[in-house]
Protein backbone atom coordinates (compact mmCIF):
# COMPACT_ATOMS: atom_id res chain seq x y z
CA UNK A 1 0.00 0.00 0.00
CA UNK A 2 1.39 3.43 -0.92
CA UNK A 3 1.95 5.85 1.94
CA UNK A 4 1.53 9.56 1.24
CA UNK A 5 4.03 12.11 2.49
CA UNK A 6 2.41 15.25 3.87
CA UNK A 7 4.97 17.95 4.64
CA UNK A 8 4.25 20.00 7.74
CA UNK A 9 5.36 23.54 6.90
CA UNK A 10 4.98 25.10 10.37
CA UNK A 11 8.77 25.37 10.68
CA UNK A 12 8.93 27.48 7.52
CA UNK A 13 6.43 29.87 9.08
CA UNK A 14 8.47 29.94 12.30
CA UNK A 15 11.55 30.98 10.35
CA UNK A 16 9.60 33.64 8.48
CA UNK A 17 8.08 34.99 11.69
CA UNK A 18 11.52 35.33 13.27
CA UNK A 19 12.18 38.44 11.17
CA UNK A 20 8.67 39.74 10.59
CA UNK A 21 8.95 39.86 6.80
CA UNK A 22 8.09 37.31 4.15
CA UNK A 23 11.30 35.31 3.95
CA UNK A 24 11.11 32.42 3.40
CA UNK A 25 7.93 32.77 1.41
CA UNK A 26 5.63 30.17 2.94
CA UNK A 27 3.34 29.91 -0.06
CA UNK A 28 6.24 29.41 -2.46
CA UNK A 29 7.77 26.76 -0.22
CA UNK A 30 4.46 24.91 -0.04
CA UNK A 31 4.12 25.00 -3.83
CA UNK A 32 7.70 23.81 -4.18
CA UNK A 33 7.08 20.94 -1.75
CA UNK A 34 4.26 19.83 -4.05
CA UNK A 35 6.43 20.30 -7.14
CA UNK A 36 9.16 18.16 -5.54
CA UNK A 37 6.73 15.33 -4.82
CA UNK A 38 4.97 15.96 -1.51
CA UNK A 39 1.49 14.48 -1.69
CA UNK A 40 0.08 16.77 0.94
CA UNK A 41 0.74 19.87 2.99
CA UNK A 42 0.04 19.99 6.72
CA UNK A 43 -0.42 23.13 8.77
CA UNK A 44 -0.91 23.38 12.50
CA UNK A 45 -2.22 26.81 13.45
CA UNK A 46 -1.77 27.26 17.18
CA UNK A 47 -3.85 29.70 19.21
CA UNK A 48 -0.98 32.22 19.51
CA UNK A 49 -0.16 31.91 15.76
CA UNK A 50 3.54 31.63 16.58
CA UNK A 51 4.06 29.34 13.57
CA UNK A 52 1.35 29.23 10.90
CA UNK A 53 -1.03 32.18 11.01
CA UNK A 54 -4.69 31.67 10.37
CA UNK A 55 -4.50 33.94 7.31
CA UNK A 56 -1.72 31.73 5.87
CA UNK A 57 -4.20 28.89 5.61
CA UNK A 58 -6.49 30.94 3.33
CA UNK A 59 -3.53 31.81 1.10
CA UNK A 60 -2.45 28.18 0.95
CA UNK A 61 -5.93 26.92 0.15
CA UNK A 62 -6.01 29.19 -2.90
CA UNK A 63 -2.88 27.71 -4.49
CA UNK A 64 -2.42 24.13 -3.36
CA UNK A 65 -3.31 21.14 -5.51
CA UNK A 66 -2.41 18.32 -3.15
CA UNK A 67 -4.10 17.27 0.07
CA UNK A 68 -4.42 20.02 2.66
CA UNK A 69 -4.39 18.75 6.22
CA UNK A 70 -5.21 21.21 8.99
CA UNK A 71 -4.32 19.93 12.42
CA UNK A 72 -4.89 21.44 15.81
CA UNK A 73 -6.92 21.67 18.97
CA UNK A 74 -10.60 22.17 18.13
CA UNK A 75 -11.37 25.48 19.82
CA UNK A 76 -13.91 27.91 18.34
CA UNK A 77 -11.41 29.77 16.18
CA UNK A 78 -9.96 26.53 14.80
CA UNK A 79 -13.38 25.13 13.99
CA UNK A 80 -14.38 28.36 12.23
CA UNK A 81 -11.23 28.13 10.12
CA UNK A 82 -11.91 24.52 9.18
CA UNK A 83 -15.48 25.26 8.22
CA UNK A 84 -14.38 28.08 5.92
CA UNK A 85 -11.38 26.35 4.38
CA UNK A 86 -12.98 22.91 4.01
CA UNK A 87 -9.65 21.05 3.90
CA UNK A 88 -9.34 17.48 2.65
CA UNK A 89 -8.41 16.37 6.13
CA UNK A 90 -8.66 17.78 9.62
CA UNK A 91 -6.52 16.17 12.31
CA UNK A 92 -7.63 16.85 15.86
CA UNK A 93 -4.92 17.03 18.51
CA UNK A 94 -5.41 17.50 22.25
CA UNK A 95 -2.67 20.13 22.70
CA UNK A 96 -2.94 22.52 25.59
CA UNK A 97 -2.65 26.13 24.38
CA UNK A 98 1.04 26.69 25.07
CA UNK A 99 2.72 23.31 24.63
CA UNK A 100 5.94 23.49 22.64
CA UNK A 101 4.75 20.73 20.32
CA UNK A 102 2.18 17.93 20.41
CA UNK A 103 3.33 15.39 22.96
CA UNK A 104 0.47 12.92 23.30
CA UNK A 105 -2.71 11.69 21.68
CA UNK A 106 -6.32 12.08 22.78
CA UNK A 107 -7.86 10.17 25.58
CA UNK A 108 -10.83 9.45 23.32
CA UNK A 109 -12.69 7.63 26.08
CA UNK A 110 -12.61 10.64 28.44
CA UNK A 111 -13.43 13.11 25.64
CA UNK A 112 -16.02 10.99 23.85
CA UNK A 113 -18.98 13.41 23.94
CA UNK A 114 -16.85 16.47 23.18
CA UNK A 115 -15.20 14.77 20.20
CA UNK A 116 -18.39 13.20 18.89
CA UNK A 117 -20.09 16.56 18.33
CA UNK A 118 -16.99 18.21 16.91
CA UNK A 119 -16.24 15.36 14.53
CA UNK A 120 -19.81 15.45 13.22
CA UNK A 121 -19.53 19.21 12.72
CA UNK A 122 -16.26 18.92 10.79
CA UNK A 123 -17.50 16.05 8.67
CA UNK A 124 -20.37 18.27 7.56
CA UNK A 125 -17.80 20.46 5.81
CA UNK A 126 -16.72 17.43 3.75
CA UNK A 127 -13.37 17.05 5.51
CA UNK A 128 -12.04 13.67 6.55
CA UNK A 129 -11.40 13.65 10.30
CA UNK A 130 -8.35 12.06 11.81
CA UNK A 131 -7.79 11.72 15.56
CA UNK A 132 -4.28 11.94 16.97
CA UNK A 133 -3.91 9.06 19.44
CA UNK A 134 -1.19 7.18 21.25
CA UNK A 135 -0.43 3.69 19.93
CA UNK A 136 -3.24 2.08 21.85
CA UNK A 137 -5.81 -0.38 20.51
CA UNK A 138 -8.50 0.78 22.92
CA UNK A 139 -8.17 4.38 21.75
CA UNK A 140 -8.37 3.17 18.13
CA UNK A 141 -11.53 1.24 18.87
CA UNK A 142 -13.16 4.23 20.56
CA UNK A 143 -11.97 6.51 17.73
CA UNK A 144 -14.04 4.38 15.40
CA UNK A 145 -17.12 4.67 17.62
CA UNK A 146 -16.77 8.42 18.03
CA UNK A 147 -16.99 8.89 14.26
CA UNK A 148 -13.38 9.46 13.13
CA UNK A 149 -12.37 8.42 9.62
CA UNK A 150 -8.75 7.92 10.48
CA UNK A 151 -6.33 7.84 13.36
CA UNK A 152 -2.93 9.49 13.39
CA UNK A 153 -0.66 7.49 15.65
CA UNK A 154 1.69 9.61 17.75
CA UNK A 155 5.19 8.31 16.95
CA UNK A 156 7.18 10.40 19.45
CA UNK A 157 7.93 7.49 21.79
CA UNK A 158 8.89 5.26 18.87
CA UNK A 159 11.31 7.90 17.58
CA UNK A 160 12.81 8.70 20.98
CA UNK A 161 13.55 5.03 21.64
CA UNK A 162 14.58 4.02 18.14
CA UNK A 163 18.27 3.67 19.01
CA UNK A 164 17.51 0.94 21.56
CA UNK A 165 18.20 -2.63 20.40
CA UNK A 166 14.77 -4.23 20.96
CA UNK A 167 12.85 -2.86 18.00
CA UNK A 168 10.34 -5.71 17.99
CA UNK A 169 8.96 -4.66 21.35
CA UNK A 170 9.16 -0.99 20.36
CA UNK A 171 7.08 -1.34 17.20
CA UNK A 172 4.53 -3.87 18.54
CA UNK A 173 1.95 -1.37 19.94
CA UNK A 174 1.99 0.60 16.68
CA UNK A 175 1.35 -2.61 14.72
CA UNK A 176 -1.49 -3.64 16.99
CA UNK A 177 -3.04 -0.18 16.87
CA UNK A 178 -2.88 0.00 13.05
CA UNK A 179 -4.29 -3.52 12.71
CA UNK A 180 -7.18 -2.72 15.04
CA UNK A 181 -7.92 0.53 13.20
CA UNK A 182 -7.90 -1.19 9.82
CA UNK A 183 -10.20 -3.96 11.08
CA UNK A 184 -12.68 -1.25 12.08
CA UNK A 185 -12.45 0.48 8.71
CA UNK A 186 -10.33 3.41 9.86
CA UNK A 187 -7.43 4.80 7.85
CA UNK A 188 -4.05 5.03 9.55
CA UNK A 189 -1.75 8.04 9.58
CA UNK A 190 1.32 8.56 11.72
CA UNK A 191 3.50 11.41 12.77
CA UNK A 192 5.87 13.13 15.15
CA UNK A 193 9.64 12.93 15.17
CA UNK A 194 9.75 10.70 12.13
CA UNK A 195 13.03 11.16 10.27
CA UNK A 196 15.38 9.62 7.70
CA UNK A 197 16.73 7.14 10.27
CA UNK A 198 13.46 5.73 11.58
CA UNK A 199 10.90 6.22 8.79
CA UNK A 200 11.71 3.22 6.58
CA UNK A 201 11.57 0.86 9.57
CA UNK A 202 8.21 2.27 10.62
CA UNK A 203 6.83 1.94 7.10
CA UNK A 204 8.07 -1.64 6.76
CA UNK A 205 6.55 -2.77 10.04
CA UNK A 206 3.26 -0.91 10.37
CA UNK A 207 0.41 -1.68 8.02
CA UNK A 208 -1.71 -0.15 6.79
CA UNK A 209 -0.08 3.26 6.72
CA UNK A 210 -1.95 5.74 4.57
CA UNK A 211 -0.05 8.91 5.36
CA UNK A 212 2.80 10.30 7.39
CA UNK A 213 3.03 13.95 8.30
CA UNK A 214 6.56 15.19 8.84
CA UNK A 215 7.88 18.63 9.63
CA UNK A 216 10.78 19.26 11.96
CA UNK A 217 13.33 16.69 10.77
CA UNK A 218 12.46 17.14 7.11
CA UNK A 219 13.00 20.89 7.21
CA UNK A 220 16.26 20.37 9.14
CA UNK A 221 17.46 17.88 6.52
CA UNK A 222 16.57 20.36 3.78
CA UNK A 223 19.28 22.69 5.18
CA UNK A 224 21.85 20.14 4.11
CA UNK A 225 20.28 18.34 1.13
CA UNK A 226 17.97 21.01 -0.26
CA UNK A 227 14.18 20.66 -0.29
CA UNK A 228 13.94 18.71 -3.54
CA UNK A 229 16.45 16.02 -2.62
CA UNK A 230 15.09 15.82 0.94
CA UNK A 231 11.55 15.15 -0.22
CA UNK A 232 12.87 12.46 -2.56
CA UNK A 233 14.83 10.87 0.31
CA UNK A 234 11.73 10.78 2.54
CA UNK A 235 9.60 9.37 -0.25
CA UNK A 236 12.21 6.66 -0.83
CA UNK A 237 11.77 5.59 2.80
CA UNK A 238 8.07 5.06 2.06
CA UNK A 239 8.55 2.78 -0.94
N1 LIG B 1 1.47 15.24 13.72
C1 LIG B 1 1.04 16.12 14.65
C2 LIG B 1 -0.34 15.94 15.20
C3 LIG B 1 1.83 17.19 15.06
O1 LIG B 1 1.37 18.05 15.99
C4 LIG B 1 3.10 17.34 14.49
C5 LIG B 1 3.96 18.51 14.89
O2 LIG B 1 3.32 19.71 14.63
C6 LIG B 1 3.52 16.41 13.52
C7 LIG B 1 2.69 15.37 13.17
C8 LIG B 1 4.85 16.51 12.85
O3 LIG B 1 5.87 16.28 13.81
P1 LIG B 1 7.36 16.61 13.43
O4 LIG B 1 7.47 18.09 13.25
O5 LIG B 1 8.15 16.11 14.60
O6 LIG B 1 7.68 15.88 12.15
CSV table of C-alpha atoms and ligand atoms in Angstrom, one decimal:
chain,number,residue,atom,x,y,z
A,1,UNK,CA,0.0,0.0,0.0
A,2,UNK,CA,1.4,3.4,-0.9
A,3,UNK,CA,2.0,5.9,1.9
A,4,UNK,CA,1.5,9.6,1.2
A,5,UNK,CA,4.0,12.1,2.5
A,6,UNK,CA,2.4,15.2,3.9
A,7,UNK,CA,5.0,17.9,4.6
A,8,UNK,CA,4.3,20.0,7.7
A,9,UNK,CA,5.4,23.5,6.9
A,10,UNK,CA,5.0,25.1,10.4
A,11,UNK,CA,8.8,25.4,10.7
A,12,UNK,CA,8.9,27.5,7.5
A,13,UNK,CA,6.4,29.9,9.1
A,14,UNK,CA,8.5,29.9,12.3
A,15,UNK,CA,11.6,31.0,10.3
A,16,UNK,CA,9.6,33.6,8.5
A,17,UNK,CA,8.1,35.0,11.7
A,18,UNK,CA,11.5,35.3,13.3
A,19,UNK,CA,12.2,38.4,11.2
A,20,UNK,CA,8.7,39.7,10.6
A,21,UNK,CA,8.9,39.9,6.8
A,22,UNK,CA,8.1,37.3,4.1
A,23,UNK,CA,11.3,35.3,3.9
A,24,UNK,CA,11.1,32.4,3.4
A,25,UNK,CA,7.9,32.8,1.4
A,26,UNK,CA,5.6,30.2,2.9
A,27,UNK,CA,3.3,29.9,-0.1
A,28,UNK,CA,6.2,29.4,-2.5
A,29,UNK,CA,7.8,26.8,-0.2
A,30,UNK,CA,4.5,24.9,0.0
A,31,UNK,CA,4.1,25.0,-3.8
A,32,UNK,CA,7.7,23.8,-4.2
A,33,UNK,CA,7.1,20.9,-1.8
A,34,UNK,CA,4.3,19.8,-4.1
A,35,UNK,CA,6.4,20.3,-7.1
A,36,UNK,CA,9.2,18.2,-5.5
A,37,UNK,CA,6.7,15.3,-4.8
A,38,UNK,CA,5.0,16.0,-1.5
A,39,UNK,CA,1.5,14.5,-1.7
A,40,UNK,CA,0.1,16.8,0.9
A,41,UNK,CA,0.7,19.9,3.0
A,42,UNK,CA,0.0,20.0,6.7
A,43,UNK,CA,-0.4,23.1,8.8
A,44,UNK,CA,-0.9,23.4,12.5
A,45,UNK,CA,-2.2,26.8,13.5
A,46,UNK,CA,-1.8,27.3,17.2
A,47,UNK,CA,-3.9,29.7,19.2
A,48,UNK,CA,-1.0,32.2,19.5
A,49,UNK,CA,-0.2,31.9,15.8
A,50,UNK,CA,3.5,31.6,16.6
A,51,UNK,CA,4.1,29.3,13.6
A,52,UNK,CA,1.4,29.2,10.9
A,53,UNK,CA,-1.0,32.2,11.0
A,54,UNK,CA,-4.7,31.7,10.4
A,55,UNK,CA,-4.5,33.9,7.3
A,56,UNK,CA,-1.7,31.7,5.9
A,57,UNK,CA,-4.2,28.9,5.6
A,58,UNK,CA,-6.5,30.9,3.3
A,59,UNK,CA,-3.5,31.8,1.1
A,60,UNK,CA,-2.5,28.2,0.9
A,61,UNK,CA,-5.9,26.9,0.1
A,62,UNK,CA,-6.0,29.2,-2.9
A,63,UNK,CA,-2.9,27.7,-4.5
A,64,UNK,CA,-2.4,24.1,-3.4
A,65,UNK,CA,-3.3,21.1,-5.5
A,66,UNK,CA,-2.4,18.3,-3.1
A,67,UNK,CA,-4.1,17.3,0.1
A,68,UNK,CA,-4.4,20.0,2.7
A,69,UNK,CA,-4.4,18.7,6.2
A,70,UNK,CA,-5.2,21.2,9.0
A,71,UNK,CA,-4.3,19.9,12.4
A,72,UNK,CA,-4.9,21.4,15.8
A,73,UNK,CA,-6.9,21.7,19.0
A,74,UNK,CA,-10.6,22.2,18.1
A,75,UNK,CA,-11.4,25.5,19.8
A,76,UNK,CA,-13.9,27.9,18.3
A,77,UNK,CA,-11.4,29.8,16.2
A,78,UNK,CA,-10.0,26.5,14.8
A,79,UNK,CA,-13.4,25.1,14.0
A,80,UNK,CA,-14.4,28.4,12.2
A,81,UNK,CA,-11.2,28.1,10.1
A,82,UNK,CA,-11.9,24.5,9.2
A,83,UNK,CA,-15.5,25.3,8.2
A,84,UNK,CA,-14.4,28.1,5.9
A,85,UNK,CA,-11.4,26.4,4.4
A,86,UNK,CA,-13.0,22.9,4.0
A,87,UNK,CA,-9.6,21.1,3.9
A,88,UNK,CA,-9.3,17.5,2.6
A,89,UNK,CA,-8.4,16.4,6.1
A,90,UNK,CA,-8.7,17.8,9.6
A,91,UNK,CA,-6.5,16.2,12.3
A,92,UNK,CA,-7.6,16.9,15.9
A,93,UNK,CA,-4.9,17.0,18.5
A,94,UNK,CA,-5.4,17.5,22.2
A,95,UNK,CA,-2.7,20.1,22.7
A,96,UNK,CA,-2.9,22.5,25.6
A,97,UNK,CA,-2.7,26.1,24.4
A,98,UNK,CA,1.0,26.7,25.1
A,99,UNK,CA,2.7,23.3,24.6
A,100,UNK,CA,5.9,23.5,22.6
A,101,UNK,CA,4.8,20.7,20.3
A,102,UNK,CA,2.2,17.9,20.4
A,103,UNK,CA,3.3,15.4,23.0
A,104,UNK,CA,0.5,12.9,23.3
A,105,UNK,CA,-2.7,11.7,21.7
A,106,UNK,CA,-6.3,12.1,22.8
A,107,UNK,CA,-7.9,10.2,25.6
A,108,UNK,CA,-10.8,9.5,23.3
A,109,UNK,CA,-12.7,7.6,26.1
A,110,UNK,CA,-12.6,10.6,28.4
A,111,UNK,CA,-13.4,13.1,25.6
A,112,UNK,CA,-16.0,11.0,23.9
A,113,UNK,CA,-19.0,13.4,23.9
A,114,UNK,CA,-16.9,16.5,23.2
A,115,UNK,CA,-15.2,14.8,20.2
A,116,UNK,CA,-18.4,13.2,18.9
A,117,UNK,CA,-20.1,16.6,18.3
A,118,UNK,CA,-17.0,18.2,16.9
A,119,UNK,CA,-16.2,15.4,14.5
A,120,UNK,CA,-19.8,15.4,13.2
A,121,UNK,CA,-19.5,19.2,12.7
A,122,UNK,CA,-16.3,18.9,10.8
A,123,UNK,CA,-17.5,16.0,8.7
A,124,UNK,CA,-20.4,18.3,7.6
A,125,UNK,CA,-17.8,20.5,5.8
A,126,UNK,CA,-16.7,17.4,3.8
A,127,UNK,CA,-13.4,17.1,5.5
A,128,UNK,CA,-12.0,13.7,6.6
A,129,UNK,CA,-11.4,13.6,10.3
A,130,UNK,CA,-8.3,12.1,11.8
A,131,UNK,CA,-7.8,11.7,15.6
A,132,UNK,CA,-4.3,11.9,17.0
A,133,UNK,CA,-3.9,9.1,19.4
A,134,UNK,CA,-1.2,7.2,21.2
A,135,UNK,CA,-0.4,3.7,19.9
A,136,UNK,CA,-3.2,2.1,21.9
A,137,UNK,CA,-5.8,-0.4,20.5
A,138,UNK,CA,-8.5,0.8,22.9
A,139,UNK,CA,-8.2,4.4,21.7
A,140,UNK,CA,-8.4,3.2,18.1
A,141,UNK,CA,-11.5,1.2,18.9
A,142,UNK,CA,-13.2,4.2,20.6
A,143,UNK,CA,-12.0,6.5,17.7
A,144,UNK,CA,-14.0,4.4,15.4
A,145,UNK,CA,-17.1,4.7,17.6
A,146,UNK,CA,-16.8,8.4,18.0
A,147,UNK,CA,-17.0,8.9,14.3
A,148,UNK,CA,-13.4,9.5,13.1
A,149,UNK,CA,-12.4,8.4,9.6
A,150,UNK,CA,-8.8,7.9,10.5
A,151,UNK,CA,-6.3,7.8,13.4
A,152,UNK,CA,-2.9,9.5,13.4
A,153,UNK,CA,-0.7,7.5,15.7
A,154,UNK,CA,1.7,9.6,17.8
A,155,UNK,CA,5.2,8.3,17.0
A,156,UNK,CA,7.2,10.4,19.4
A,157,UNK,CA,7.9,7.5,21.8
A,158,UNK,CA,8.9,5.3,18.9
A,159,UNK,CA,11.3,7.9,17.6
A,160,UNK,CA,12.8,8.7,21.0
A,161,UNK,CA,13.5,5.0,21.6
A,162,UNK,CA,14.6,4.0,18.1
A,163,UNK,CA,18.3,3.7,19.0
A,164,UNK,CA,17.5,0.9,21.6
A,165,UNK,CA,18.2,-2.6,20.4
A,166,UNK,CA,14.8,-4.2,21.0
A,167,UNK,CA,12.9,-2.9,18.0
A,168,UNK,CA,10.3,-5.7,18.0
A,169,UNK,CA,9.0,-4.7,21.3
A,170,UNK,CA,9.2,-1.0,20.4
A,171,UNK,CA,7.1,-1.3,17.2
A,172,UNK,CA,4.5,-3.9,18.5
A,173,UNK,CA,1.9,-1.4,19.9
A,174,UNK,CA,2.0,0.6,16.7
A,175,UNK,CA,1.3,-2.6,14.7
A,176,UNK,CA,-1.5,-3.6,17.0
A,177,UNK,CA,-3.0,-0.2,16.9
A,178,UNK,CA,-2.9,0.0,13.1
A,179,UNK,CA,-4.3,-3.5,12.7
A,180,UNK,CA,-7.2,-2.7,15.0
A,181,UNK,CA,-7.9,0.5,13.2
A,182,UNK,CA,-7.9,-1.2,9.8
A,183,UNK,CA,-10.2,-4.0,11.1
A,184,UNK,CA,-12.7,-1.2,12.1
A,185,UNK,CA,-12.5,0.5,8.7
A,186,UNK,CA,-10.3,3.4,9.9
A,187,UNK,CA,-7.4,4.8,7.9
A,188,UNK,CA,-4.1,5.0,9.5
A,189,UNK,CA,-1.7,8.0,9.6
A,190,UNK,CA,1.3,8.6,11.7
A,191,UNK,CA,3.5,11.4,12.8
A,192,UNK,CA,5.9,13.1,15.1
A,193,UNK,CA,9.6,12.9,15.2
A,194,UNK,CA,9.8,10.7,12.1
A,195,UNK,CA,13.0,11.2,10.3
A,196,UNK,CA,15.4,9.6,7.7
A,197,UNK,CA,16.7,7.1,10.3
A,198,UNK,CA,13.5,5.7,11.6
A,199,UNK,CA,10.9,6.2,8.8
A,200,UNK,CA,11.7,3.2,6.6
A,201,UNK,CA,11.6,0.9,9.6
A,202,UNK,CA,8.2,2.3,10.6
A,203,UNK,CA,6.8,1.9,7.1
A,204,UNK,CA,8.1,-1.6,6.8
A,205,UNK,CA,6.5,-2.8,10.0
A,206,UNK,CA,3.3,-0.9,10.4
A,207,UNK,CA,0.4,-1.7,8.0
A,208,UNK,CA,-1.7,-0.2,6.8
A,209,UNK,CA,-0.1,3.3,6.7
A,210,UNK,CA,-2.0,5.7,4.6
A,211,UNK,CA,-0.1,8.9,5.4
A,212,UNK,CA,2.8,10.3,7.4
A,213,UNK,CA,3.0,13.9,8.3
A,214,UNK,CA,6.6,15.2,8.8
A,215,UNK,CA,7.9,18.6,9.6
A,216,UNK,CA,10.8,19.3,12.0
A,217,UNK,CA,13.3,16.7,10.8
A,218,UNK,CA,12.5,17.1,7.1
A,219,UNK,CA,13.0,20.9,7.2
A,220,UNK,CA,16.3,20.4,9.1
A,221,UNK,CA,17.5,17.9,6.5
A,222,UNK,CA,16.6,20.4,3.8
A,223,UNK,CA,19.3,22.7,5.2
A,224,UNK,CA,21.8,20.1,4.1
A,225,UNK,CA,20.3,18.3,1.1
A,226,UNK,CA,18.0,21.0,-0.3
A,227,UNK,CA,14.2,20.7,-0.3
A,228,UNK,CA,13.9,18.7,-3.5
A,229,UNK,CA,16.5,16.0,-2.6
A,230,UNK,CA,15.1,15.8,0.9
A,231,UNK,CA,11.6,15.1,-0.2
A,232,UNK,CA,12.9,12.5,-2.6
A,233,UNK,CA,14.8,10.9,0.3
A,234,UNK,CA,11.7,10.8,2.5
A,235,UNK,CA,9.6,9.4,-0.3
A,236,UNK,CA,12.2,6.7,-0.8
A,237,UNK,CA,11.8,5.6,2.8
A,238,UNK,CA,8.1,5.1,2.1
A,239,UNK,CA,8.6,2.8,-0.9
B,1,LIG,N1,1.5,15.2,13.7
B,1,LIG,C1,1.0,16.1,14.7
B,1,LIG,C2,-0.3,15.9,15.2
B,1,LIG,C3,1.8,17.2,15.1
B,1,LIG,O1,1.4,18.0,16.0
B,1,LIG,C4,3.1,17.3,14.5
B,1,LIG,C5,4.0,18.5,14.9
B,1,LIG,O2,3.3,19.7,14.6
B,1,LIG,C6,3.5,16.4,13.5
B,1,LIG,C7,2.7,15.4,13.2
B,1,LIG,C8,4.8,16.5,12.9
B,1,LIG,O3,5.9,16.3,13.8
B,1,LIG,P1,7.4,16.6,13.4
B,1,LIG,O4,7.5,18.1,13.2
B,1,LIG,O5,8.1,16.1,14.6
B,1,LIG,O6,7.7,15.9,12.1
